[in-house]
PDB file of C-alpha atoms in Angstrom:
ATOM      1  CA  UNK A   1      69.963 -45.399 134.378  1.00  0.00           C
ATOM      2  CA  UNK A   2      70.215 -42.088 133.505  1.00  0.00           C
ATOM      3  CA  UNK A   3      72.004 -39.251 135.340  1.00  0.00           C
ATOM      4  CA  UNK A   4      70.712 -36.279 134.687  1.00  0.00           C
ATOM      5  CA  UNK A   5      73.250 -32.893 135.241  1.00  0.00           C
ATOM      6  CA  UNK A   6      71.985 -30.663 137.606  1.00  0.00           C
ATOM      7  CA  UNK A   7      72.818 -27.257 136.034  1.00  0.00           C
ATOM      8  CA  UNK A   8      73.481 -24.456 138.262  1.00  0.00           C
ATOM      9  CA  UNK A   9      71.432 -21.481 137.878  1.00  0.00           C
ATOM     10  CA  UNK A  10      70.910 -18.649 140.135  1.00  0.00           C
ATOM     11  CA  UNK A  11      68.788 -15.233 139.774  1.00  0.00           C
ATOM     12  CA  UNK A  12      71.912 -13.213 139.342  1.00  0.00           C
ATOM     13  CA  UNK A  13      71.437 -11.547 136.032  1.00  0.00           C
ATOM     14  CA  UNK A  14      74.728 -12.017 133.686  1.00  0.00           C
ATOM     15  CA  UNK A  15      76.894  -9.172 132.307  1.00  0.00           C
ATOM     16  CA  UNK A  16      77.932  -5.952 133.009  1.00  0.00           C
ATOM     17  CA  UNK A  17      75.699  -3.013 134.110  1.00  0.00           C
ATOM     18  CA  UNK A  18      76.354   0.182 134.662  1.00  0.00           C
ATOM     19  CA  UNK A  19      75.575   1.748 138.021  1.00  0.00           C
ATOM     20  CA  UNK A  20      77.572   5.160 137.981  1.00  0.00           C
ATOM     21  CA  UNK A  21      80.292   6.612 135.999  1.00  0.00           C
ATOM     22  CA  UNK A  22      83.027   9.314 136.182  1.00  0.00           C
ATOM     23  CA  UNK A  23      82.766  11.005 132.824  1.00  0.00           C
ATOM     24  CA  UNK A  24      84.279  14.280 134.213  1.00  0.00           C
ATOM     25  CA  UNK A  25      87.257  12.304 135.022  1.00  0.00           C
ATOM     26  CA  UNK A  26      88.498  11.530 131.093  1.00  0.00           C
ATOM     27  CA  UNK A  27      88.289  14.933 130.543  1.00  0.00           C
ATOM     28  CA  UNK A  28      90.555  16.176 133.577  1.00  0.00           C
ATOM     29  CA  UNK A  29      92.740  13.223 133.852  1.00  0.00           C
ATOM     30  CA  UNK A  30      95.163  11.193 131.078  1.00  0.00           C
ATOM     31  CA  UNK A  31      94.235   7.690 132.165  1.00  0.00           C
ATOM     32  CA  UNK A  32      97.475   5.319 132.192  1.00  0.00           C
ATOM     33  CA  UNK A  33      96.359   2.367 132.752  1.00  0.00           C
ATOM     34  CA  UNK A  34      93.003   0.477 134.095  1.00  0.00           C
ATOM     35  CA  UNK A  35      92.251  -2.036 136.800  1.00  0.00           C
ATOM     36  CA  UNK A  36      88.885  -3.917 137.669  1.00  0.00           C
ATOM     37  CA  UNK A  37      88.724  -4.062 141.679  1.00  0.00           C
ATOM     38  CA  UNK A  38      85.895  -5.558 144.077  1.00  0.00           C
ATOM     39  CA  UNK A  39      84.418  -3.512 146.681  1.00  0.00           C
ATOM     40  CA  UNK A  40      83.082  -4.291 150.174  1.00  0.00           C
ATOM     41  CA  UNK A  41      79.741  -3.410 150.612  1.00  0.00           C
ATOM     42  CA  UNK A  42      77.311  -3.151 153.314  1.00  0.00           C
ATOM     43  CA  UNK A  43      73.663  -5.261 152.290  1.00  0.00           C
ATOM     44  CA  UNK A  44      72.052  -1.437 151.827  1.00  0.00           C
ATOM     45  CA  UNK A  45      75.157   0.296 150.224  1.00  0.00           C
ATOM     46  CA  UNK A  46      74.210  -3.010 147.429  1.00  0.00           C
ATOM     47  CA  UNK A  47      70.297  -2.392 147.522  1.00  0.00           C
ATOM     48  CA  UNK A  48      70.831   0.825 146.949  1.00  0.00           C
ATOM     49  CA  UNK A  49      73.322   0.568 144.450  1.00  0.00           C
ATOM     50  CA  UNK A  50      70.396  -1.606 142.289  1.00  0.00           C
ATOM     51  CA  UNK A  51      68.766   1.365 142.692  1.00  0.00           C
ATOM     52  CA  UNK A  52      71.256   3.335 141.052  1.00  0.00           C
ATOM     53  CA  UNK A  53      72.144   5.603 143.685  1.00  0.00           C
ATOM     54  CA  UNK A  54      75.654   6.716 143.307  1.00  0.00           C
ATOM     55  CA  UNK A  55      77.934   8.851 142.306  1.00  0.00           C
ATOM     56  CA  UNK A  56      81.782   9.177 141.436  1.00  0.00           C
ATOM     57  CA  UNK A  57      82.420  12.941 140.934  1.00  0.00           C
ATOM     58  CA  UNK A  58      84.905  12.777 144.484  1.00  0.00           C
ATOM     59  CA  UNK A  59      86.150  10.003 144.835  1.00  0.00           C
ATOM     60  CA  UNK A  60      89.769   8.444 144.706  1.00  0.00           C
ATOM     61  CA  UNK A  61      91.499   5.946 146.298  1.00  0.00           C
ATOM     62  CA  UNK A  62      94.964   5.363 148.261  1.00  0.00           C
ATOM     63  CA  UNK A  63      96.968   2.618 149.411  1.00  0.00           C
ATOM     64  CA  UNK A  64      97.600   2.177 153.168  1.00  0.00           C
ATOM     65  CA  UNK A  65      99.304  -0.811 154.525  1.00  0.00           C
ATOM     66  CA  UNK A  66      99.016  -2.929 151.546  1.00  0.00           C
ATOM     67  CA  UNK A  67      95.165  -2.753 151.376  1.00  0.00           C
ATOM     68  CA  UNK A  68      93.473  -0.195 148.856  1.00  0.00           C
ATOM     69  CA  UNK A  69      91.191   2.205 150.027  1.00  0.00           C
ATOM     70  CA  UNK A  70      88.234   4.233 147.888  1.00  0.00           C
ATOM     71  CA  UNK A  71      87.334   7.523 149.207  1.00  0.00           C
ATOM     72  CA  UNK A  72      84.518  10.304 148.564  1.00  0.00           C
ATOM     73  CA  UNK A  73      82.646   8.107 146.798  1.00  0.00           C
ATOM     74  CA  UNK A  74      78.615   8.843 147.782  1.00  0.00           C
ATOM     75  CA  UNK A  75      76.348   5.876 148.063  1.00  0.00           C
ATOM     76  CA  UNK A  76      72.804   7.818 148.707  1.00  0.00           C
ATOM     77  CA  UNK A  77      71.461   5.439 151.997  1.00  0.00           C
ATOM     78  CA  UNK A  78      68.906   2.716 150.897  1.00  0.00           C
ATOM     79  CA  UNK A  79      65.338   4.630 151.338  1.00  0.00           C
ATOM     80  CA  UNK A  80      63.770   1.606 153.276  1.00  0.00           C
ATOM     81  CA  UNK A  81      67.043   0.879 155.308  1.00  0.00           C
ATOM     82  CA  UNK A  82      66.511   1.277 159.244  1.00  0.00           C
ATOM     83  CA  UNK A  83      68.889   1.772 161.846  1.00  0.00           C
ATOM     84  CA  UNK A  84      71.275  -0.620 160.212  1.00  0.00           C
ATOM     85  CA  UNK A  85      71.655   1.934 156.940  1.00  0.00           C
ATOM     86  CA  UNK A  86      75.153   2.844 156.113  1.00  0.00           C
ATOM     87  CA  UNK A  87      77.013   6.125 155.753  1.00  0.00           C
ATOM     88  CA  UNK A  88      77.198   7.581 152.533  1.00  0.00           C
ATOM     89  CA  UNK A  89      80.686   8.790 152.146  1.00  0.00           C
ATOM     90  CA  UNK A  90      82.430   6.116 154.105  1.00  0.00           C
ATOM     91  CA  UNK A  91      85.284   4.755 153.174  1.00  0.00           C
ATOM     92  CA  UNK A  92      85.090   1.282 151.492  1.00  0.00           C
ATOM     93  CA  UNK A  93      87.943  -1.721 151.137  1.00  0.00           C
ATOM     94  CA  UNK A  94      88.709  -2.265 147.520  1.00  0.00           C
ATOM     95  CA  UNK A  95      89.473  -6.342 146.249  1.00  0.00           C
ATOM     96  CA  UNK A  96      92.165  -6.323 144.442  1.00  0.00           C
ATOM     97  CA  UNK A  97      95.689  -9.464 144.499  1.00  0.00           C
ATOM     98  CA  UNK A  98      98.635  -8.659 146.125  1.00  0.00           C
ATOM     99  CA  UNK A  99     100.287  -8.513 143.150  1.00  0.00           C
ATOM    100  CA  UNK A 100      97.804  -6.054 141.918  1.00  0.00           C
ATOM    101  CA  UNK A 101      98.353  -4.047 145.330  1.00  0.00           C
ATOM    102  CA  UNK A 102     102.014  -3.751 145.180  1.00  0.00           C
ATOM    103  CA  UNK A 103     102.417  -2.831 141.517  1.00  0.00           C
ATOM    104  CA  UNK A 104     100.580  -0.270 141.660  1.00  0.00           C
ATOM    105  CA  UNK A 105     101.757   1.102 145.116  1.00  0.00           C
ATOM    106  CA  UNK A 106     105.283   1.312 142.792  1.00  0.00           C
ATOM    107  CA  UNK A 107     103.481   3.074 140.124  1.00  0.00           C
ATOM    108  CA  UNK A 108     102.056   5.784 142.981  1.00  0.00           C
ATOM    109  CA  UNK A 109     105.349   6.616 143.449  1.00  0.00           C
ATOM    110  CA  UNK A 110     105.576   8.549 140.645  1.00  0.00           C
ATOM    111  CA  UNK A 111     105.037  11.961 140.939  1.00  0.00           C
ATOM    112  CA  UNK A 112     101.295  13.068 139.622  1.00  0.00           C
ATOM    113  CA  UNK A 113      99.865  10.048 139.503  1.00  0.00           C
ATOM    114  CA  UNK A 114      96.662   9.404 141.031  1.00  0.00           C
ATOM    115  CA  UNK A 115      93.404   6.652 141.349  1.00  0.00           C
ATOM    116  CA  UNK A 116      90.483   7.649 140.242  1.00  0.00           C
ATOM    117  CA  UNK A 117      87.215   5.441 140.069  1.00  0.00           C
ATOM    118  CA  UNK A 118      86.458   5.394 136.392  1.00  0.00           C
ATOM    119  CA  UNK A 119      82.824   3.798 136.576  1.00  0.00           C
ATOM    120  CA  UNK A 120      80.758   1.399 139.239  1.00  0.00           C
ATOM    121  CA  UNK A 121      79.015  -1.753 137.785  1.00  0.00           C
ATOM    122  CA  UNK A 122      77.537  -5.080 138.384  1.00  0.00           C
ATOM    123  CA  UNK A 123      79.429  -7.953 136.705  1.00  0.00           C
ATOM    124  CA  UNK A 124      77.501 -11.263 137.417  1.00  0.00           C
ATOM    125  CA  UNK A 125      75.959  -9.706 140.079  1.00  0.00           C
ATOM    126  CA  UNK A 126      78.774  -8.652 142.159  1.00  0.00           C
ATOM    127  CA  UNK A 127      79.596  -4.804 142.556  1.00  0.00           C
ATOM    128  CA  UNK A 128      82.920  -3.572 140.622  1.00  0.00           C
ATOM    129  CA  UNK A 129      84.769  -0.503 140.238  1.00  0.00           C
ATOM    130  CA  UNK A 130      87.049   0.185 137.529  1.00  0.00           C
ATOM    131  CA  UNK A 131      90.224   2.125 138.401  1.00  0.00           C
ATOM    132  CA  UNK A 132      92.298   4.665 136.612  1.00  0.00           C
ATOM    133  CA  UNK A 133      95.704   5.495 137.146  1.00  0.00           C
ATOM    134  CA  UNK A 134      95.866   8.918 135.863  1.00  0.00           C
ATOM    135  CA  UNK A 135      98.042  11.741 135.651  1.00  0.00           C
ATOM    136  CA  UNK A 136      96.346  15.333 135.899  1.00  0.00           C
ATOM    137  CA  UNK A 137      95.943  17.134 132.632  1.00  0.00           C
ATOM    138  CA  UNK A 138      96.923  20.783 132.344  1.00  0.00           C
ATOM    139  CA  UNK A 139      94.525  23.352 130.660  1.00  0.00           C
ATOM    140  CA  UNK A 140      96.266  23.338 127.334  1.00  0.00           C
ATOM    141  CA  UNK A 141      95.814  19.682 127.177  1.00  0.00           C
ATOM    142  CA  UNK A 142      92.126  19.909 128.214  1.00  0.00           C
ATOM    143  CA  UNK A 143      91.863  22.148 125.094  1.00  0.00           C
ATOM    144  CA  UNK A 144      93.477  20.206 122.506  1.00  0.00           C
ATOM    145  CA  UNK A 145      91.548  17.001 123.532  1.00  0.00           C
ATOM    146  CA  UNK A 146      88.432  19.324 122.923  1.00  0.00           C
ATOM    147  CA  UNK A 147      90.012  20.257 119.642  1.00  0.00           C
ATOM    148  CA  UNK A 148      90.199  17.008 118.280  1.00  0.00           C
ATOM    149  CA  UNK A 149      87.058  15.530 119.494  1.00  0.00           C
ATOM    150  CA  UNK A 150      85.067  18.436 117.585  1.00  0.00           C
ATOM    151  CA  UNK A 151      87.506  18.078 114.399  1.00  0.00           C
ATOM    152  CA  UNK A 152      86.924  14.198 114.391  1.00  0.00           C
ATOM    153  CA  UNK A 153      83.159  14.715 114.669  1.00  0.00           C
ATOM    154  CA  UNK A 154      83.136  17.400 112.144  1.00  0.00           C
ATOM    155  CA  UNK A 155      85.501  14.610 109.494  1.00  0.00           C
ATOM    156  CA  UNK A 156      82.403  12.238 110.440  1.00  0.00           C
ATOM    157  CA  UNK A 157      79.745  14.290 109.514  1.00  0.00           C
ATOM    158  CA  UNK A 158      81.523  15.120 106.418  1.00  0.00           C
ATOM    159  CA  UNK A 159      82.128  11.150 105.707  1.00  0.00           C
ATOM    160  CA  UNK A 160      78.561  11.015 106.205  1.00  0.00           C
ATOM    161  CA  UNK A 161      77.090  13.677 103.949  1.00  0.00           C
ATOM    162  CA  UNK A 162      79.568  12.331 101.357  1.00  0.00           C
ATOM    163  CA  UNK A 163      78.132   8.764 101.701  1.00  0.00           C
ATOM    164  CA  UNK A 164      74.496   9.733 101.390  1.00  0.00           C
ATOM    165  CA  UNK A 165      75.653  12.129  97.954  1.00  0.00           C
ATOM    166  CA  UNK A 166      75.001  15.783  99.023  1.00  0.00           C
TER     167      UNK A 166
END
C-alpha cells in the first residue's frame, strides 16, 4: 500500500515584504543593534496593513512591566472596516522572549539610547517590525554621514567611467 504524504500548504505567500519603512530614522539615529519583534494586531490593523497603509515616521517603543510597547506608529483604518475598525495611533504589544525583553531593558539604561521601528513587513505571512536600538546623532555627525555617502558615490561613478574606458 502506498502512503502518500500529505504536504502542508497554505495561501500564505513566503518571504519577506515590505509594508512601511523608517528611512528618516538611519539618517537621525546611529543604530546599535537590531531586533525582529511580532506585533499584535487587530483583523483590520492586518487588512489594512496588505494594503500598505502605514507609516513609521513617530513611532518608538518603551518597556513597561516587562512587556514592550510600540507607540506613534499610524495604521490608516481599513476603508471597508465598520464599527469594529481600530484606532490608528494606538498603542500595540510587541512579541518579543523574555530574554529578549530584559536585555534590552539593561541596554535602555544607558543614557541616549532609544527604540525606534526600523521597517514593518510580512514574513510568512505574519506582521513584523524590526527594531533599532539607537543612539541620537548630533548635527556634525548627520553631516559627515552625508559626506561620505556623496564621496563613495562619486568613487563609484568614477570606478564606473573607468570600467567602460572614458
Amino acid at each position: 500500500m502506498n502512503k502518500i504524504a500529505k504536504s502542508q500548504s497554505s495561501n500564505r505567500p513566503t518571504g519577506r515584504q515590505i509594508i512601511a519603512s523608517n528611512r528618516k530614522a538611519r539618517h537621525d539615529y546611529e543604530i546599535l543593534d537590531t531586533y525582529e519583534a511580532g506585533i499584535a494586531l487587530t483583523g483590520t490593523e492586518v487588512k489594512s496593513c496588505r494594503a500598505g497603509r502605514a507609516t513609521l515616521v513617530d513611532g518608538y517603543a518603551t518597556i513597561s512591566e516587562d512587556e514592550v510597547w510600540l507607540r506613534g506608529v499610524h495604521i490608516a483604518e481599513y476603508a471597508e472596516g465598520t464599527w469594529t475598525n481600530h484606532a490608528p495611533r494606538r498603542a500595540r504589544k510587541l512579541l518579543l522572549h523574555r530574554a529578549e525583553i530584559l536585555r534590552l531593558a539593561g541596554k535602555m539604561r544607558e543614557s541616549g539610547t532609544a527604540l525606534i521601528p526600523l521597517s514593518l513587513y510580512f514574513s510568512n505571512g505574519r506582521v513584523k517590525v524590526e527594531l533599532g536600538l539607537a543612539r541620537g546623532k548630533r548635527e556634525y555627525d548627520k553631516r559627515q554621514t552625508i559626506a561620505k555617502r556623496d564621496a563613495d558615490r562619486e568613487l563609484e561613478r568614477y570606478a564606473g567611467r573607468r570600467a567602460k574606458g572614458h
